[in-house]
Amino acid sequence: HEIYMSEVKGHLRRAVKDLPEQHRKFLTLHYERGMSNQEIAEKFGISVMRVSMILDQTRLMLRSRMLKLVDARDVLEGL
């Protein structure tokens, strides 16, 4: 279980690294630094709605990339 979780964390780090810069910045500010959408909006001079949209897009991108990895792993294990 620990090996699998370590592998997942590595894939997630790479997926985050591959995000567009703005998406990566917002994700980092929100989840690692604990900033609210309002605080991020103020920092970048944009609306809270825009921050929410970018974070939603970011989560969808990460989910899609991680699901592709899981699907690929299932295929490889079936060989």
XYZ file of C-alpha atoms in Angstrom:
79
model
C 0.000 0.000 0.000
C 2.826 2.447 0.883
C 4.591 1.783 -2.414
C 1.384 2.424 -4.348
C 0.693 5.685 -2.463
C 4.259 6.842 -3.057
C 3.806 6.120 -6.745
C 0.506 8.029 -6.836
C 2.056 11.024 -5.078
C 4.884 11.050 -7.621
C 2.416 10.995 -10.506
C 0.410 13.784 -8.895
C 3.521 15.947 -8.419
C 4.413 15.485 -12.099
C 0.837 16.256 -13.172
C 0.876 19.471 -11.131
C 4.267 20.418 -12.568
C 2.860 19.986 -16.094
C -0.098 22.330 -15.480
C -0.181 25.745 -17.138
C 1.646 28.254 -14.921
C -1.422 30.201 -13.760
C -3.266 27.012 -12.828
C -0.251 25.737 -10.910
C 0.121 29.065 -9.053
C -3.527 29.182 -8.016
C -3.490 25.548 -6.923
C -0.368 26.125 -4.828
C -1.726 29.288 -3.227
C -5.043 27.655 -2.410
C -3.957 24.218 -1.175
C -0.400 24.703 0.074
C -0.627 28.238 1.438
C -4.275 28.074 2.474
C -5.336 31.230 0.646
C -9.041 31.706 -0.011
C -10.412 32.382 -3.472
C -11.037 35.970 -2.341
C -7.397 36.416 -1.298
C -6.134 34.975 -4.590
C -8.508 37.237 -6.536
C -7.224 40.299 -4.683
C -3.602 39.285 -5.195
C -4.048 38.996 -8.979
C -6.671 41.706 -9.468
C -9.303 39.373 -10.873
C -12.783 38.301 -9.804
C -13.450 35.579 -7.264
C -15.563 33.865 -9.933
C -12.519 33.724 -12.252
C -10.389 32.185 -9.486
C -13.100 29.591 -8.840
C -13.288 28.772 -12.545
C -9.512 28.347 -12.818
C -9.371 26.107 -9.737
C -12.274 24.020 -11.087
C -10.488 23.653 -14.446
C -7.293 22.725 -12.637
C -8.980 20.000 -10.599
C -10.583 18.605 -13.761
C -7.205 18.554 -15.545
C -5.552 16.762 -12.645
C -8.407 14.272 -12.307
C -8.236 13.498 -16.025
C -4.458 13.006 -15.966
C -4.575 10.806 -12.898
C -7.402 8.669 -14.330
C -5.375 8.134 -17.509
C -2.494 6.876 -15.373
C -4.773 4.500 -13.483
C -6.253 3.216 -16.764
C -2.759 2.717 -18.219
C -1.690 0.842 -15.087
C -4.717 -1.475 -15.372
C -3.834 -2.227 -18.995
C -0.194 -2.948 -18.119
C -1.145 -5.214 -15.230
C -3.342 -7.219 -17.608
C -0.383 -8.068 -19.855
